[in-house]
PDB file of C-alpha atoms in Angstrom:
ATOM      1  CA  MET A   1       5.941   7.588 -21.163  1.00 74.00           C
ATOM      2  CA  LYS A   2       4.160   5.604 -23.845  1.00 89.00           C
ATOM      3  CA  ARG A   3       5.837   3.833 -26.727  1.00 90.00           C
ATOM      4  CA  TYR A   4       4.645   1.339 -29.296  1.00 92.00           C
ATOM      5  CA  LEU A   5       6.649  -1.661 -30.480  1.00 94.00           C
ATOM      6  CA  THR A   6       6.088  -4.466 -32.954  1.00 95.00           C
ATOM      7  CA  LEU A   7       7.378  -7.842 -31.839  1.00 96.00           C
ATOM      8  CA  SER A   8       7.998  -9.884 -34.969  1.00 96.00           C
ATOM      9  CA  ALA A   9       9.942 -12.876 -33.611  1.00 97.00           C
ATOM     10  CA  CYS A  10      10.730 -14.389 -30.233  1.00 97.00           C
ATOM     11  CA  ALA A  11      12.384 -17.474 -28.783  1.00 97.00           C
ATOM     12  CA  VAL A  12      12.871 -19.087 -25.382  1.00 97.00           C
ATOM     13  CA  LEU A  13      15.582 -21.474 -24.216  1.00 96.00           C
ATOM     14  CA  LYS A  14      14.777 -23.141 -20.891  1.00 94.00           C
ATOM     15  CA  SER A  15      17.814 -25.421 -20.792  1.00 90.00           C
ATOM     16  CA  ALA A  16      21.180 -25.407 -22.530  1.00 86.00           C
ATOM     17  CA  GLU A  17      20.576 -29.095 -23.248  1.00 85.00           C
ATOM     18  CA  SER A  18      18.444 -28.045 -26.240  1.00 87.00           C
ATOM     19  CA  LEU A  19      21.091 -25.669 -27.576  1.00 92.00           C
ATOM     20  CA  ASP A  20      21.665 -25.635 -31.345  1.00 93.00           C
ATOM     21  CA  VAL A  21      24.842 -23.911 -32.519  1.00 95.00           C
ATOM     22  CA  LYS A  22      25.724 -26.208 -35.439  1.00 94.00           C
ATOM     23  CA  PHE A  23      25.535 -23.199 -37.752  1.00 95.00           C
ATOM     24  CA  VAL A  24      28.651 -21.646 -36.166  1.00 95.00           C
ATOM     25  CA  PRO A  25      31.910 -22.389 -38.011  1.00 94.00           C
ATOM     26  CA  PRO A  26      33.977 -24.959 -36.044  1.00 94.00           C
ATOM     27  CA  LEU A  27      36.944 -22.645 -35.478  1.00 91.00           C
ATOM     28  CA  MET A  28      34.707 -19.992 -33.923  1.00 92.00           C
ATOM     29  CA  LEU A  29      32.548 -22.500 -32.057  1.00 92.00           C
ATOM     30  CA  ARG A  30      35.579 -23.930 -30.304  1.00 89.00           C
ATOM     31  CA  ARG A  31      36.316 -20.519 -28.773  1.00 87.00           C
ATOM     32  CA  LEU A  32      32.759 -19.708 -27.608  1.00 91.00           C
ATOM     33  CA  SER A  33      31.977 -19.865 -23.897  1.00 90.00           C
ATOM     34  CA  ALA A  34      28.835 -21.522 -22.536  1.00 91.00           C
ATOM     35  CA  LEU A  35      27.077 -18.137 -22.289  1.00 93.00           C
ATOM     36  CA  GLN A  36      28.144 -17.131 -25.788  1.00 93.00           C
ATOM     37  CA  LYS A  37      26.697 -20.368 -27.204  1.00 95.00           C
ATOM     38  CA  ILE A  38      23.377 -19.590 -25.494  1.00 95.00           C
ATOM     39  CA  TYR A  39      23.479 -16.076 -26.958  1.00 96.00           C
ATOM     40  CA  PHE A  40      24.219 -17.379 -30.481  1.00 96.00           C
ATOM     41  CA  HIS A  41      21.383 -19.929 -30.247  1.00 97.00           C
ATOM     42  CA  LEU A  42      18.877 -17.271 -29.153  1.00 97.00           C
ATOM     43  CA  ALA A  43      20.044 -14.621 -31.615  1.00 97.00           C
ATOM     44  CA  LYS A  44      19.935 -17.033 -34.554  1.00 97.00           C
ATOM     45  CA  ALA A  45      16.396 -18.096 -33.579  1.00 97.00           C
ATOM     46  CA  VAL A  46      14.944 -14.591 -34.035  1.00 97.00           C
ATOM     47  CA  GLU A  47      17.251 -12.505 -36.183  1.00 92.00           C
ATOM     48  CA  LYS A  48      15.385 -11.249 -39.250  1.00 90.00           C
ATOM     49  CA  ASN A  49      17.728  -8.426 -40.217  1.00 90.00           C
ATOM     50  CA  PRO A  50      21.521  -8.827 -39.955  1.00 85.00           C
ATOM     51  CA  ALA A  51      21.889  -5.035 -39.654  1.00 90.00           C
ATOM     52  CA  ALA A  52      19.723  -4.760 -36.516  1.00 94.00           C
ATOM     53  CA  SER A  53      21.018  -3.062 -33.395  1.00 95.00           C
ATOM     54  CA  THR A  54      21.261  -5.339 -30.364  1.00 95.00           C
ATOM     55  CA  VAL A  55      20.791  -5.204 -26.605  1.00 96.00           C
ATOM     56  CA  PHE A  56      22.206  -8.066 -24.551  1.00 96.00           C
ATOM     57  CA  SER A  57      21.120  -8.441 -20.948  1.00 96.00           C
ATOM     58  CA  SER A  58      22.458 -10.804 -18.299  1.00 94.00           C
ATOM     59  CA  ARG A  59      22.457 -10.713 -14.529  1.00 91.00           C
ATOM     60  CA  ASP A  60      25.449 -13.016 -13.976  1.00 82.00           C
ATOM     61  CA  GLY A  61      27.265 -12.752 -17.301  1.00 74.00           C
ATOM     62  CA  GLU A  62      30.306 -14.960 -17.833  1.00 77.00           C
ATOM     63  CA  ASP A  63      30.107 -16.469 -14.357  1.00 71.00           C
ATOM     64  CA  SER A  64      32.159 -19.663 -14.782  1.00 68.00           C
ATOM     65  CA  LEU A  65      34.760 -17.961 -16.963  1.00 65.00           C
ATOM     66  CA  THR A  66      35.191 -15.131 -14.444  1.00 60.00           C
ATOM     67  CA  ARG A  67      35.591 -17.620 -11.586  1.00 65.00           C
ATOM     68  CA  ARG A  68      38.234 -19.440 -13.599  1.00 68.00           C
ATOM     69  CA  LEU A  69      40.093 -16.168 -14.175  1.00 62.00           C
ATOM     70  CA  VAL A  70      40.053 -15.362 -10.456  1.00 66.00           C
ATOM     71  CA  ASP A  71      41.402 -18.830  -9.594  1.00 63.00           C
ATOM     72  CA  GLU A  72      44.045 -18.500 -12.301  1.00 64.00           C
ATOM     73  CA  PHE A  73      45.141 -15.137 -10.940  1.00 60.00           C
ATOM     74  CA  HIS A  74      45.418 -16.469  -7.371  1.00 62.00           C
ATOM     75  CA  GLU A  75      47.397 -19.520  -8.493  1.00 69.00           C
ATOM     76  CA  GLU A  76      49.639 -17.992 -11.160  1.00 73.00           C
ATOM     77  CA  ALA A  77      49.450 -14.200 -10.556  1.00 64.00           C
ATOM     78  CA  THR A  78      48.468 -13.771 -14.209  1.00 67.00           C
ATOM     79  CA  VAL A  79      45.446 -14.302 -16.434  1.00 65.00           C
ATOM     80  CA  SER A  80      44.941 -15.436 -20.002  1.00 64.00           C
ATOM     81  CA  PRO A  81      44.346 -12.401 -22.257  1.00 63.00           C
ATOM     82  CA  HIS A  82      41.959 -14.455 -24.397  1.00 61.00           C
ATOM     83  CA  ARG A  83      39.878 -15.605 -21.418  1.00 61.00           C
ATOM     84  CA  PHE A  84      39.874 -12.093 -19.990  1.00 57.00           C
ATOM     85  CA  SER A  85      38.590 -10.556 -23.234  1.00 56.00           C
ATOM     86  CA  ALA A  86      35.917 -13.263 -23.428  1.00 60.00           C
ATOM     87  CA  SER A  87      34.760 -12.637 -19.850  1.00 63.00           C
ATOM     88  CA  VAL A  88      33.404  -9.106 -20.317  1.00 70.00           C
ATOM     89  CA  TYR A  89      29.657  -8.536 -20.692  1.00 71.00           C
ATOM     90  CA  ASN A  90      29.821  -7.264 -24.248  1.00 82.00           C
ATOM     91  CA  ALA A  91      31.845 -10.250 -25.527  1.00 85.00           C
ATOM     92  CA  ALA A  92      28.756 -12.227 -26.643  1.00 89.00           C
ATOM     93  CA  PRO A  93      27.141  -9.456 -28.749  1.00 91.00           C
ATOM     94  CA  GLY A  94      30.581  -8.445 -29.997  1.00 91.00           C
ATOM     95  CA  LEU A  95      31.311 -11.955 -31.280  1.00 91.00           C
ATOM     96  CA  TRP A  96      27.824 -12.114 -32.792  1.00 95.00           C
ATOM     97  CA  SER A  97      28.491  -8.867 -34.668  1.00 94.00           C
ATOM     98  CA  VAL A  98      31.721 -10.371 -36.023  1.00 93.00           C
ATOM     99  CA  TYR A  99      29.888 -13.548 -37.077  1.00 95.00           C
ATOM    100  CA  THR A 100      27.081 -11.601 -38.815  1.00 95.00           C
ATOM    101  CA  LYS A 101      29.369  -8.787 -40.067  1.00 94.00           C
ATOM    102  CA  ASN A 102      26.928  -6.371 -38.437  1.00 93.00           C
ATOM    103  CA  ARG A 103      28.261  -2.844 -37.862  1.00 92.00           C
ATOM    104  CA  ALA A 104      25.142  -1.637 -36.015  1.00 93.00           C
ATOM    105  CA  PRO A 105      25.483  -0.631 -32.346  1.00 93.00           C
ATOM    106  CA  TYR A 106      25.169  -3.167 -29.567  1.00 93.00           C
ATOM    107  CA  THR A 107      24.791  -2.663 -25.832  1.00 93.00           C
ATOM    108  CA  ALA A 108      25.349  -4.962 -22.871  1.00 94.00           C
ATOM    109  CA  VAL A 109      23.245  -4.457 -19.730  1.00 94.00           C
ATOM    110  CA  ALA A 110      23.818  -5.924 -16.264  1.00 93.00           C
ATOM    111  CA  ALA A 111      21.407  -4.585 -13.649  1.00 93.00           C
ATOM    112  CA  GLY A 112      21.039  -7.333 -11.057  1.00 92.00           C
ATOM    113  CA  GLU A 113      17.442  -8.445 -10.587  1.00 94.00           C
ATOM    114  CA  ASP A 114      16.332  -5.649 -12.938  1.00 95.00           C
ATOM    115  CA  SER A 115      18.433  -6.911 -15.858  1.00 96.00           C
ATOM    116  CA  ILE A 116      15.485  -7.976 -18.025  1.00 97.00           C
ATOM    117  CA  GLU A 117      13.595  -4.725 -17.536  1.00 96.00           C
ATOM    118  CA  CYS A 118      16.634  -2.499 -17.999  1.00 95.00           C
ATOM    119  CA  GLY A 119      17.526  -4.356 -21.187  1.00 96.00           C
ATOM    120  CA  LEU A 120      14.019  -3.797 -22.515  1.00 96.00           C
ATOM    121  CA  LEU A 121      14.229  -0.129 -21.525  1.00 94.00           C
ATOM    122  CA  GLU A 122      17.438   0.132 -23.533  1.00 94.00           C
ATOM    123  CA  ILE A 123      15.576  -1.211 -26.581  1.00 93.00           C
ATOM    124  CA  LEU A 124      13.283   1.830 -26.397  1.00 91.00           C
ATOM    125  CA  GLY A 125      16.210   4.156 -27.006  1.00 83.00           C
ATOM    126  CA  ASP A 126      16.588   2.957 -30.581  1.00 80.00           C
ATOM    127  CA  SER A 127      14.362   2.724 -33.627  1.00 83.00           C
ATOM    128  CA  GLY A 128      14.169   0.433 -36.616  1.00 89.00           C
ATOM    129  CA  ALA A 129      15.109  -3.240 -36.414  1.00 95.00           C
ATOM    130  CA  ARG A 130      16.483  -4.222 -33.012  1.00 96.00           C
ATOM    131  CA  MET A 131      17.106  -7.431 -31.144  1.00 97.00           C
ATOM    132  CA  PHE A 132      16.960  -8.116 -27.400  1.00 97.00           C
ATOM    133  CA  VAL A 133      18.725 -11.158 -25.984  1.00 98.00           C
ATOM    134  CA  TYR A 134      18.603 -12.154 -22.318  1.00 97.00           C
ATOM    135  CA  ALA A 135      20.821 -15.086 -21.341  1.00 96.00           C
ATOM    136  CA  GLU A 136      22.250 -16.770 -18.257  1.00 95.00           C
ATOM    137  CA  GLU A 137      24.679 -19.691 -18.102  1.00 92.00           C
ATOM    138  CA  THR A 138      23.935 -20.332 -14.415  1.00 88.00           C
ATOM    139  CA  GLY A 139      21.086 -22.642 -13.457  1.00 87.00           C
ATOM    140  CA  GLY A 140      21.631 -24.947 -16.413  1.00 88.00           C
ATOM    141  CA  GLY A 141      21.667 -22.184 -19.015  1.00 93.00           C
ATOM    142  CA  TYR A 142      18.547 -20.358 -20.198  1.00 96.00           C
ATOM    143  CA  GLY A 143      17.357 -17.213 -21.919  1.00 97.00           C
ATOM    144  CA  ALA A 144      14.998 -15.514 -24.324  1.00 98.00           C
ATOM    145  CA  SER A 145      15.261 -13.328 -27.393  1.00 98.00           C
ATOM    146  CA  LEU A 146      12.909 -10.845 -29.026  1.00 98.00           C
ATOM    147  CA  PHE A 147      13.143  -9.106 -32.387  1.00 97.00           C
ATOM    148  CA  PHE A 148      11.408  -5.778 -32.947  1.00 96.00           C
ATOM    149  CA  ASP A 149      10.796  -4.128 -36.304  1.00 94.00           C
ATOM    150  CA  ASP A 150       7.962  -2.726 -38.416  1.00 90.00           C
ATOM    151  CA  ASP A 151       6.580  -6.060 -39.649  1.00 91.00           C
ATOM    152  CA  PRO A 152       2.835  -5.390 -40.147  1.00 91.00           C
ATOM    153  CA  SER A 153       2.015  -8.973 -39.149  1.00 93.00           C
ATOM    154  CA  GLY A 154       3.911  -8.719 -35.850  1.00 94.00           C
ATOM    155  CA  ARG A 155       2.504  -8.587 -32.332  1.00 95.00           C
ATOM    156  CA  LYS A 156       1.673  -4.968 -31.464  1.00 95.00           C
ATOM    157  CA  LEU A 157       2.811  -3.894 -27.997  1.00 95.00           C
ATOM    158  CA  VAL A 158       2.423  -0.751 -25.924  1.00 95.00           C
ATOM    159  CA  VAL A 159       5.080   0.216 -23.387  1.00 95.00           C
ATOM    160  CA  THR A 160       4.427   2.445 -20.378  1.00 94.00           C
ATOM    161  CA  GLY A 161       6.136   3.162 -17.087  1.00 93.00           C
ATOM    162  CA  GLY A 162       6.207   0.525 -14.379  1.00 93.00           C
ATOM    163  CA  ASP A 163       5.202   0.607 -10.730  1.00 93.00           C
ATOM    164  CA  PRO A 164       7.967   0.798  -8.082  1.00 93.00           C
ATOM    165  CA  SER A 165       5.819  -1.250  -5.686  1.00 94.00           C
ATOM    166  CA  ARG A 166       5.994  -4.282  -7.997  1.00 95.00           C
ATOM    167  CA  LYS A 167       8.703  -6.920  -8.104  1.00 94.00           C
ATOM    168  CA  SER A 168      11.186  -7.030 -10.946  1.00 94.00           C
ATOM    169  CA  VAL A 169      10.282  -8.921 -14.109  1.00 96.00           C
ATOM    170  CA  THR A 170      11.550 -12.505 -13.883  1.00 96.00           C
ATOM    171  CA  PHE A 171      12.500 -14.968 -16.591  1.00 97.00           C
ATOM    172  CA  THR A 172       9.269 -16.860 -15.877  1.00 97.00           C
ATOM    173  CA  ASP A 173       7.289 -13.628 -16.381  1.00 97.00           C
ATOM    174  CA  LEU A 174       9.050 -13.048 -19.697  1.00 97.00           C
ATOM    175  CA  CYS A 175       8.383 -16.627 -20.867  1.00 97.00           C
ATOM    176  CA  ASP A 176       4.697 -16.332 -19.930  1.00 97.00           C
ATOM    177  CA  PHE A 177       4.403 -13.071 -21.855  1.00 96.00           C
ATOM    178  CA  ILE A 178       6.174 -14.458 -24.933  1.00 95.00           C
ATOM    179  CA  SER A 179       3.952 -17.555 -24.946  1.00 94.00           C
ATOM    180  CA  GLY A 180       0.771 -15.478 -24.566  1.00 91.00           C
ATOM    181  CA  ALA A 181      -0.057 -16.980 -21.157  1.00 94.00           C
ATOM    182  CA  LYS A 182       0.101 -13.380 -19.882  1.00 93.00           C
ATOM    183  CA  THR A 183      -1.034 -10.350 -21.878  1.00 92.00           C
ATOM    184  CA  SER A 184       1.185  -7.959 -19.942  1.00 94.00           C
ATOM    185  CA  LEU A 185       4.670  -7.821 -18.518  1.00 95.00           C
ATOM    186  CA  ASP A 186       4.377  -5.755 -15.344  1.00 95.00           C
ATOM    187  CA  GLY A 187       7.574  -4.599 -13.694  1.00 95.00           C
ATOM    188  CA  ARG A 188       9.021  -1.921 -11.440  1.00 95.00           C
ATOM    189  CA  TRP A 189      10.423   0.094 -14.323  1.00 94.00           C
ATOM    190  CA  ILE A 190       8.373  -0.883 -17.327  1.00 94.00           C
ATOM    191  CA  THR A 191       5.000  -2.325 -18.337  1.00 95.00           C
ATOM    192  CA  ILE A 192       4.570  -3.978 -21.710  1.00 95.00           C
ATOM    193  CA  LYS A 193       1.181  -5.211 -22.849  1.00 94.00           C
ATOM    194  CA  ASP A 194      -0.535  -6.276 -26.020  1.00 93.00           C
ATOM    195  CA  ALA A 195      -1.835  -3.133 -27.711  1.00 89.00           C
ATOM    196  CA  ALA A 196      -5.275  -4.767 -28.027  1.00 80.00           C
ATOM    197  CA  CYS A 197      -5.435  -4.801 -24.207  1.00 75.00           C
ATOM    198  CA  GLU A 198      -4.420  -1.159 -23.806  1.00 63.00           C
ATOM    199  CA  GLU A 199      -7.911   0.073 -23.040  1.00 52.00           C
ATOM    200  CA  ARG A 200      -8.666  -2.640 -20.477  1.00 45.00           C
TER     201      ARG A 200
END
């Protein structure tokens, strides 16, 4: 397997304390969960084409909201329909598509410690403009987003198969690759490197 991508925008959020969601209308903002706010911040930071397809990846998803639903069910034998619909993995990209009026496909990926890699693998299944957002509300809230398209000034990447003997790609690995501190992202399922380094 060998594929080429052009990375034209990227963003990293290392703490939800630096979240900026002032662009979201107040009525919608009031209903967003902590994870959804992280998603909106990261998507807004990189989105260059409102008609792009999207892949959202998260290991833990709506953790606090799901815990609240479980407690609610044990205490009251019922759950809030609104909170339940907001707790599913595809709620964040779904709400983003409503906000941007984007009818393009979106996918939500949850693959445990392989969530970053499997989300990036999902990106390869599409063409044209596409956005990848990885977000977690646990650990203080953090994430990263990448936008791929055909921008000639973008960062050229080559994608090949990974090595099962390696560890999964971590958030730190992804941040180092985005910042340029690492020229390759080496995982169990996928390897992404700067195209200029392909022959090394």
